[in-house]
CSV table of C-alpha atoms in Angstrom, one decimal:
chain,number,residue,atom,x,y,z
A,1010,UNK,CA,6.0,-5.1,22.6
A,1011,UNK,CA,2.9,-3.1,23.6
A,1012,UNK,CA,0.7,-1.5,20.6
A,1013,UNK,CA,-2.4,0.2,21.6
A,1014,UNK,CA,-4.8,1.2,19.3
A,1015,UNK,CA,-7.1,4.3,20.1
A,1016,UNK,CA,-10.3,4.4,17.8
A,1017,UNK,CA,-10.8,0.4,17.8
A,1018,UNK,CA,-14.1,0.6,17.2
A,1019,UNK,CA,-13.6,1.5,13.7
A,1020,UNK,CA,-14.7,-0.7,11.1
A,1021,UNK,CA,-11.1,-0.9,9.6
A,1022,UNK,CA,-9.7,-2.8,12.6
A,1023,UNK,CA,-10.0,-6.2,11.6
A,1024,UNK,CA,-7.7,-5.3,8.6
A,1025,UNK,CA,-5.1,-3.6,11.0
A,1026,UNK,CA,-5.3,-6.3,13.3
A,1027,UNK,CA,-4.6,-9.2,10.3
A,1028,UNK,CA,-0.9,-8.2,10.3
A,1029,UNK,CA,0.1,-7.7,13.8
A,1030,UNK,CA,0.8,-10.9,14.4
A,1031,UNK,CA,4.1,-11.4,12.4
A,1032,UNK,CA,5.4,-7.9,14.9
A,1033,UNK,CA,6.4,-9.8,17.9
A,1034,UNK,CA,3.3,-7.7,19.3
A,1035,UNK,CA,2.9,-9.1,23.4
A,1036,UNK,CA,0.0,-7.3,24.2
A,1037,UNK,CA,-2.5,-5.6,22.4
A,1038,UNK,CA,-5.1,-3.0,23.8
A,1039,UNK,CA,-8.1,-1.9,21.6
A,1040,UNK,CA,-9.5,2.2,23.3
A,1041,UNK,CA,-12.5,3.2,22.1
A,1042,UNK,CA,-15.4,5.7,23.6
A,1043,UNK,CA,-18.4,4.4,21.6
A,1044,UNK,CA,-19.4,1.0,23.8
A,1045,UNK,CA,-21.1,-1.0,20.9
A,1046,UNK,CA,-18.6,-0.6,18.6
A,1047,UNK,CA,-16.0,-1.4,21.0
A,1048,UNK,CA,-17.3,-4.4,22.3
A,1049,UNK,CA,-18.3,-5.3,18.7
A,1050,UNK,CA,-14.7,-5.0,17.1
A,1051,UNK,CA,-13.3,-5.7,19.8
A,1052,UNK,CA,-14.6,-9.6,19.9
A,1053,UNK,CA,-14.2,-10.0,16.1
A,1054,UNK,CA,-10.2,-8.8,16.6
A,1055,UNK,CA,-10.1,-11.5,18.8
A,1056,UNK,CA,-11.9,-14.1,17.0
A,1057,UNK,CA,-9.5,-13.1,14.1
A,1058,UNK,CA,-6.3,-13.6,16.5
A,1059,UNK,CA,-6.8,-16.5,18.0
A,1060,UNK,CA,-7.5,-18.0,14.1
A,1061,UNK,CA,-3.7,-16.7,13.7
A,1062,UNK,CA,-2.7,-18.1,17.1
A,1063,UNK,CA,-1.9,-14.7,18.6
A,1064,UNK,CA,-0.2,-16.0,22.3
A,1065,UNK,CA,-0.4,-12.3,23.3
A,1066,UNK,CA,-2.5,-10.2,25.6
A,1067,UNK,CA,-5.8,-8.4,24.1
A,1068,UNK,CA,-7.0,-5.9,26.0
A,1069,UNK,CA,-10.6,-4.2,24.7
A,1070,UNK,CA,-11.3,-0.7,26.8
A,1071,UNK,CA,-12.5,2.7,27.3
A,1072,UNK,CA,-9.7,3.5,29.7
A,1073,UNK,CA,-7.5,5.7,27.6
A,1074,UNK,CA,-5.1,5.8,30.5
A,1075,UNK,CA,-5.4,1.5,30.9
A,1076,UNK,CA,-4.5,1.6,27.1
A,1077,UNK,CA,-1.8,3.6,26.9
A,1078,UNK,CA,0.1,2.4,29.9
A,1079,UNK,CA,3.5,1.0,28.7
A,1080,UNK,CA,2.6,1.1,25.1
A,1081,UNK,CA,5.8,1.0,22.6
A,1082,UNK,CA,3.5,1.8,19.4
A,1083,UNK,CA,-0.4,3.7,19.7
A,1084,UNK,CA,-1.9,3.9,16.5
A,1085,UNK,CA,-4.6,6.9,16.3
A,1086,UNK,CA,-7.7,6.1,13.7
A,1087,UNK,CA,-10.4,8.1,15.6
A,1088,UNK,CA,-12.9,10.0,14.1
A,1089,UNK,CA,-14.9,12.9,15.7
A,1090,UNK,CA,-17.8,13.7,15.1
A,1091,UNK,CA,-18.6,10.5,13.0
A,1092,UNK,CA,-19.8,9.8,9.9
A,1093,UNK,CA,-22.5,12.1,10.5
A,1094,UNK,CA,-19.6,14.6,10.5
A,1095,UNK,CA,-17.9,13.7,8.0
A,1096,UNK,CA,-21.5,14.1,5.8
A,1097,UNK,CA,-21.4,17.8,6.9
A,1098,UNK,CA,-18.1,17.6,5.4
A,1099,UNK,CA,-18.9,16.9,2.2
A,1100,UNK,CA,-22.2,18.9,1.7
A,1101,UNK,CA,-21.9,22.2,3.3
A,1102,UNK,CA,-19.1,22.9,0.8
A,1103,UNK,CA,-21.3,22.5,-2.0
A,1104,UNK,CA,-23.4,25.0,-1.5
A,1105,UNK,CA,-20.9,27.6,-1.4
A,1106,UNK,CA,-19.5,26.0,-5.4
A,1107,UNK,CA,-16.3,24.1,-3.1
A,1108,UNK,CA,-15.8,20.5,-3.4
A,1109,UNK,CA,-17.0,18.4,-0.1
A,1110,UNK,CA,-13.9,16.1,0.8
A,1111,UNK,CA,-12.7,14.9,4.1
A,1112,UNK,CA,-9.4,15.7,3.4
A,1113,UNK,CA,-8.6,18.4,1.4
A,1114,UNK,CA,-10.4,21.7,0.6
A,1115,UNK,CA,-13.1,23.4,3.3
A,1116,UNK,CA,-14.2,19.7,4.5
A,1117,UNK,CA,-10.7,18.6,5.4
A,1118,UNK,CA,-10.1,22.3,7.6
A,1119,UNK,CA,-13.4,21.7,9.1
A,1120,UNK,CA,-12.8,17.7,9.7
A,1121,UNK,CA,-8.5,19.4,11.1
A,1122,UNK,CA,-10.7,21.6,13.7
A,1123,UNK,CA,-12.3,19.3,15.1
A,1124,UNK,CA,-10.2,16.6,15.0
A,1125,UNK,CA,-6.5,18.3,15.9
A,1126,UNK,CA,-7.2,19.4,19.8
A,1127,UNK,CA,-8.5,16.0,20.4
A,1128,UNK,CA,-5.5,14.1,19.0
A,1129,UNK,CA,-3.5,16.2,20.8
A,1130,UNK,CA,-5.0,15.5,23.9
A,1131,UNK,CA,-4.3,12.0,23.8
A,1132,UNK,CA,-0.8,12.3,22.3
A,1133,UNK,CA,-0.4,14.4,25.9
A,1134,UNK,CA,-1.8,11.1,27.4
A,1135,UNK,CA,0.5,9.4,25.4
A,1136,UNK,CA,3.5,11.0,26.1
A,1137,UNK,CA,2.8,10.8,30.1
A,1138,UNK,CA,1.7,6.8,30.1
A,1139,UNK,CA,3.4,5.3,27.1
A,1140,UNK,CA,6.8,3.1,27.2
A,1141,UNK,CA,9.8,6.0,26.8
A,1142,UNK,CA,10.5,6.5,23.0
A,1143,UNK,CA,6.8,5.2,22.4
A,1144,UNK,CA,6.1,6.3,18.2
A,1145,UNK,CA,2.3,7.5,17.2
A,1146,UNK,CA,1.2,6.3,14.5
A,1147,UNK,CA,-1.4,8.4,12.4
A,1148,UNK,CA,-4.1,7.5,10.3
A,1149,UNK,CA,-6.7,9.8,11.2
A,1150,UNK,CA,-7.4,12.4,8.6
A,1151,UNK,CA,-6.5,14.6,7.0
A,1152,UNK,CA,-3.5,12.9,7.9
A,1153,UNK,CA,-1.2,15.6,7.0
A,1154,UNK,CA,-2.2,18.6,9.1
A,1155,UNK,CA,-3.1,16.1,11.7
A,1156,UNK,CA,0.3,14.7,12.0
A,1157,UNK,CA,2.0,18.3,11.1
A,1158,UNK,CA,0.4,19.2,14.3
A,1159,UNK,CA,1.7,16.5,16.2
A,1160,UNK,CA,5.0,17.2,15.1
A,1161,UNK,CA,5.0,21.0,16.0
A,1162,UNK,CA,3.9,20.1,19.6
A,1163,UNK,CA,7.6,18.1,20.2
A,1164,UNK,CA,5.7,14.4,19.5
A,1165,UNK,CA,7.2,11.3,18.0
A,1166,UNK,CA,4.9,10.7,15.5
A,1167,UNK,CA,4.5,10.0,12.0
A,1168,UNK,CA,1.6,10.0,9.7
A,1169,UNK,CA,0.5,7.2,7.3
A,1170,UNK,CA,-1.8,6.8,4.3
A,1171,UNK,CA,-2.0,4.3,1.6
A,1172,UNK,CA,-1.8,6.0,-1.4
A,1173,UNK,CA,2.3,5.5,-1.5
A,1174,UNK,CA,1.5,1.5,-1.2
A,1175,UNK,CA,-1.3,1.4,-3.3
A,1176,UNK,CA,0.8,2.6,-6.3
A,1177,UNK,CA,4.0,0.3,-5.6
A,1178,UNK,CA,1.5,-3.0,-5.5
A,1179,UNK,CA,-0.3,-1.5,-9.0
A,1180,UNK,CA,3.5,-0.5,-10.9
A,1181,UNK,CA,4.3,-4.3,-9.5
A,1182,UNK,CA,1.5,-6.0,-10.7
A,1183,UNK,CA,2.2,-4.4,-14.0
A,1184,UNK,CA,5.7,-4.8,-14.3
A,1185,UNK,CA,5.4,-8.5,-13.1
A,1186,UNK,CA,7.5,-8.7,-10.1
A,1187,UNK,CA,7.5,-8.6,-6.7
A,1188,UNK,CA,6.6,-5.2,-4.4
A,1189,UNK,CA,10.0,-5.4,-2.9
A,1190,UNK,CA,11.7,-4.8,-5.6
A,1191,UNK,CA,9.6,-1.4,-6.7
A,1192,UNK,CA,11.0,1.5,-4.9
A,1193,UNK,CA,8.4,4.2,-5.2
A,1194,UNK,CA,9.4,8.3,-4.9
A,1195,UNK,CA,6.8,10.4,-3.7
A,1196,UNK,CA,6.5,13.9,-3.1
A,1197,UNK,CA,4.1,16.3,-1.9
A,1198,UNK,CA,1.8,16.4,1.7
A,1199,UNK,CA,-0.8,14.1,2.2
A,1200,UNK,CA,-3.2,13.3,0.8
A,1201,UNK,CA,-2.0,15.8,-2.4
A,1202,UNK,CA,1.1,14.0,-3.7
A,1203,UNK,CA,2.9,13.0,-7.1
A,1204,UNK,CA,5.0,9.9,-8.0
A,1205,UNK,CA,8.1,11.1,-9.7
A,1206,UNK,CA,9.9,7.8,-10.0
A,1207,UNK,CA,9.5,4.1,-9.8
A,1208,UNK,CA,12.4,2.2,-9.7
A,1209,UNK,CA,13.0,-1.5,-10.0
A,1210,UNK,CA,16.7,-2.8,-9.1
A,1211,UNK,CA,18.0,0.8,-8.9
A,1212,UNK,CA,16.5,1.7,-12.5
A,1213,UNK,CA,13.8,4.2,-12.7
A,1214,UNK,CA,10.9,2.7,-15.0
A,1215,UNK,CA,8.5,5.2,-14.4
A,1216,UNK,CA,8.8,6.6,-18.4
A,1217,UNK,CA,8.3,3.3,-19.3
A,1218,UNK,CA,5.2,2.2,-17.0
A,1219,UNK,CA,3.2,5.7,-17.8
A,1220,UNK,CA,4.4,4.5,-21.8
A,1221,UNK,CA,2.9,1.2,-21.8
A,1222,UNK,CA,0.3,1.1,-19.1
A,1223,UNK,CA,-1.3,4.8,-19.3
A,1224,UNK,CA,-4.9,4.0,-18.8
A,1225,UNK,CA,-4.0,1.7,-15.5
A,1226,UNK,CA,-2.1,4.7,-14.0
A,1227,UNK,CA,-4.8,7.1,-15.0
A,1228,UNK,CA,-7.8,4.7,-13.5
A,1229,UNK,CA,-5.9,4.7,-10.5
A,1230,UNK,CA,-5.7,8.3,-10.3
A,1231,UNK,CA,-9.3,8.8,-11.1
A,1232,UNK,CA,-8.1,10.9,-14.1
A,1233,UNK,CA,-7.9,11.1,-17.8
A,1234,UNK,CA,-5.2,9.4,-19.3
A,1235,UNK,CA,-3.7,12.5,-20.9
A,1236,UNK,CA,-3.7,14.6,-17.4
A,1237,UNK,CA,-1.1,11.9,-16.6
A,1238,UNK,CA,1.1,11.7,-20.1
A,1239,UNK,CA,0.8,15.8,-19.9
A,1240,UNK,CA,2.7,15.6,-16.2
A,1241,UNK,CA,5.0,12.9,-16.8
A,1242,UNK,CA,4.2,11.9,-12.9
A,1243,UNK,CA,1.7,9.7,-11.7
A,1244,UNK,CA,-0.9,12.3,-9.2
A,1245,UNK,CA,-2.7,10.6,-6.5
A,1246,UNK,CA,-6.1,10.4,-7.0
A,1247,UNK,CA,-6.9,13.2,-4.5
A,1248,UNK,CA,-5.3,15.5,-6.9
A,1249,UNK,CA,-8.8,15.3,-8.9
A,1250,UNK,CA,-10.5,17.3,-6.7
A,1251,UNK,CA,-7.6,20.2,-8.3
A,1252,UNK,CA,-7.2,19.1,-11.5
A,1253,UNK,CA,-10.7,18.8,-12.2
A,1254,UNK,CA,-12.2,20.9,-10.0
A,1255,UNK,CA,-15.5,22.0,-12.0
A,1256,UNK,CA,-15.6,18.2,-13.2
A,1257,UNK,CA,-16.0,16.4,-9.8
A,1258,UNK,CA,-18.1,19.2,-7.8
A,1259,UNK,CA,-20.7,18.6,-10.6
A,1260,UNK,CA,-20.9,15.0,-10.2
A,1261,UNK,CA,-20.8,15.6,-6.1
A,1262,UNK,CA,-24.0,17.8,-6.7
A,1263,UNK,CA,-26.1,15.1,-8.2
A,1264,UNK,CA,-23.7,11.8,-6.3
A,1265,UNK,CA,-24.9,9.6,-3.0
A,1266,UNK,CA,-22.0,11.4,-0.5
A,1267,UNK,CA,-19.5,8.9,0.2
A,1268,UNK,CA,-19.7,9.6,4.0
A,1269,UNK,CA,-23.7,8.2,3.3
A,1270,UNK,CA,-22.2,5.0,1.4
A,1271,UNK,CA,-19.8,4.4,4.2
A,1272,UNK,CA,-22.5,4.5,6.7
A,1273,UNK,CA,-24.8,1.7,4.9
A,1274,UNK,CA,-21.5,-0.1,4.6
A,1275,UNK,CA,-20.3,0.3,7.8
A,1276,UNK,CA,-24.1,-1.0,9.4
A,1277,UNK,CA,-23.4,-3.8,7.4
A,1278,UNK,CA,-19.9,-4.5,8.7
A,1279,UNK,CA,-21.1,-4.6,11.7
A,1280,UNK,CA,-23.8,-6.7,11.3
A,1281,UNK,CA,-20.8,-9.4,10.4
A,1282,UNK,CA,-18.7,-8.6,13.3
A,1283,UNK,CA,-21.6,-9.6,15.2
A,1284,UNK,CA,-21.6,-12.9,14.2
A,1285,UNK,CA,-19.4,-15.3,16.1
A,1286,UNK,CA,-18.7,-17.8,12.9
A,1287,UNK,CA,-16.9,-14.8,11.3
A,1288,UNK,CA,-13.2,-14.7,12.1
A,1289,UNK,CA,-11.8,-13.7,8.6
A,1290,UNK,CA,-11.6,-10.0,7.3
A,1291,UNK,CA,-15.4,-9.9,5.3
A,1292,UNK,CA,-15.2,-9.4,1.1
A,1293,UNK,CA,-16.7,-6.4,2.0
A,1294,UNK,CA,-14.8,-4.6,3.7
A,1295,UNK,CA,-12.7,-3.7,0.8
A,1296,UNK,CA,-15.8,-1.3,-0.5
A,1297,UNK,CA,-14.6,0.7,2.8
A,1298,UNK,CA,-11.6,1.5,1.4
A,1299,UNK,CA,-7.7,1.6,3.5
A,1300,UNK,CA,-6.7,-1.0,0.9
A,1301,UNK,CA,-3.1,-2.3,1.9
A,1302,UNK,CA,-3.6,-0.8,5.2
A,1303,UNK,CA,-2.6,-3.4,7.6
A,1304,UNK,CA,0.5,-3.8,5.2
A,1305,UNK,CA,1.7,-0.2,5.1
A,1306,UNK,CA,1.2,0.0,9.0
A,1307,UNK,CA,2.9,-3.6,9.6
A,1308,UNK,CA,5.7,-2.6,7.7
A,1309,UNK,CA,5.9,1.2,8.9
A,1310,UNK,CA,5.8,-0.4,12.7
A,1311,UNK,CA,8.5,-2.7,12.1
A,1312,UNK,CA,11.1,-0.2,10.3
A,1313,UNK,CA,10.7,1.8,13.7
């Protein structure tokens, strides 16, 4: 099996790459346009899999063509524009009394603009090199129009955040039993969703987990604990940016933009990739966020 990963260079790779190696993956091929960050990834992705004794190919490029040829599975995480973009994003908004946000509101349509004709692009690549029957897989945001898109042009695609997985492990951990056994019901587009039932062995426990552990669900929806009793469903913490709309662009106006923190986290990121010692996913790249995200894809690749 042939996965090829466009966007490589992304900081988030090394946490992708921890759970390939349980796929059966043959060869791997890491596509990205920026030449540091390719090179810089690239060698820390292989540090990391020859740590896990990955027997496969690894193939670090800028041929989009190269990457693509034969692939079974291409997972998109590219970002244009960068984070310089993405900063846009989340001030120009402000100044018109809208929330910046890469995903939802004016910042997400401006971030779909850019980013939709370029996807699409290389899902046409896709679709003329890959292996027949090749699946994208989508994590560039905003995932939902993104993937909508891909959909409406005749692609095999699906789109993937980790909001879904980040509430099964948190109902788990509070329940005291394993993920497997949590079943989690989501509705709603990405990233604006609501989970309507959690069940464990078939039984729906949600009632009971937003009766006994309110101020855990509501921390993890970045709201207060009542918004969540008041629904009786537990919103994804994107759903703030709604729900509390005056709230959060207040605290925006006067906040470090989370595009800026990323950037001083990303430099430093790098700055461990670098290092040939390092062949472990860093502490720090937790404070970049994606948590679960080599999980969710993992497991999303394998049902396919």
């Amino acid at each position: 099996m042939k996965v090829a990963v466009v966007g490589a260079g992304s900081t988030y790779t090394p946490e992708l790459v921890s759970g390939l190696s349980p796929l059966g993956v043959d060869e791997l091929a890491l596509h990205d346009i920026d030449a540091t960050r390719r090179d810089v990834v690239g060698a820390m992705a292989r540090r990391m899999l020859a740590r896990d004794r990955f027997s496969g190919c690894i193939d670090v490029t800028d041929d989009l063509g190269r990457a693509l040829d034969g692939a079974d599975f291409v997972l998109i995480q590219i970002r244009v524009g960068g984070q310089e973009a993405r900063l846009a994003d989340e001030t120009a908004p402000l100044a018109c009394g809208c929330i910046g946000q890469e995903t939802t509101g004016a910042g997400g349509l401006a971030k779909a603009l850019r980013t939709v004709p370029v996807v699409l692009e290389i899902a046409d690549e896709v679709r003329a090199r890959a292996a027949d029957g090749a699946w994208i897989v989508d994590f560039t945001n905003p995932v939902g129009i993104v993937t909508r898109a891909l959909l409406d042009a005749g692609h095999r695609a699906v789109g993937l955040c980790n909001v879904a997985i980040g509430f099964q492990r948190l109902f788990a951990r509070l329940l005291g039993v394993e993920p497997a056994r949590v079943l989690v019901d989501q509705v709603g587009l990405n990233h604006l969703t609501w989970v309507r039932a959690a069940r464990v062995d078939g039984a729906d426990v949600l009632g009971a987990l937003i009766a006994d552990h309110v101020d855990d669900l509501a921390a993890q929806s970045a709201m207060a604990p009542e918004i969540v009793e008041r629904l009786g469903v537990v919103p994804s913490y994107y759903l703030r940016y709604f729900y509390l709309h005056d709230e959060v662009l207040e605290h925006q106006r006067h906040a470090t933009p989370r595009a800026q923190e990323v950037m001083d986290i990303e430099r430093s990121l790098l700055e461990l990739y670098r290092d040939p010692s390092v062949d472990t996913k860093p502490a720090l790249l937790e404070r970049r966020g994606g948590a679960f995200y080599s999980e969710a894809a993992t497991q999303l690749v394998a049902s396919l």
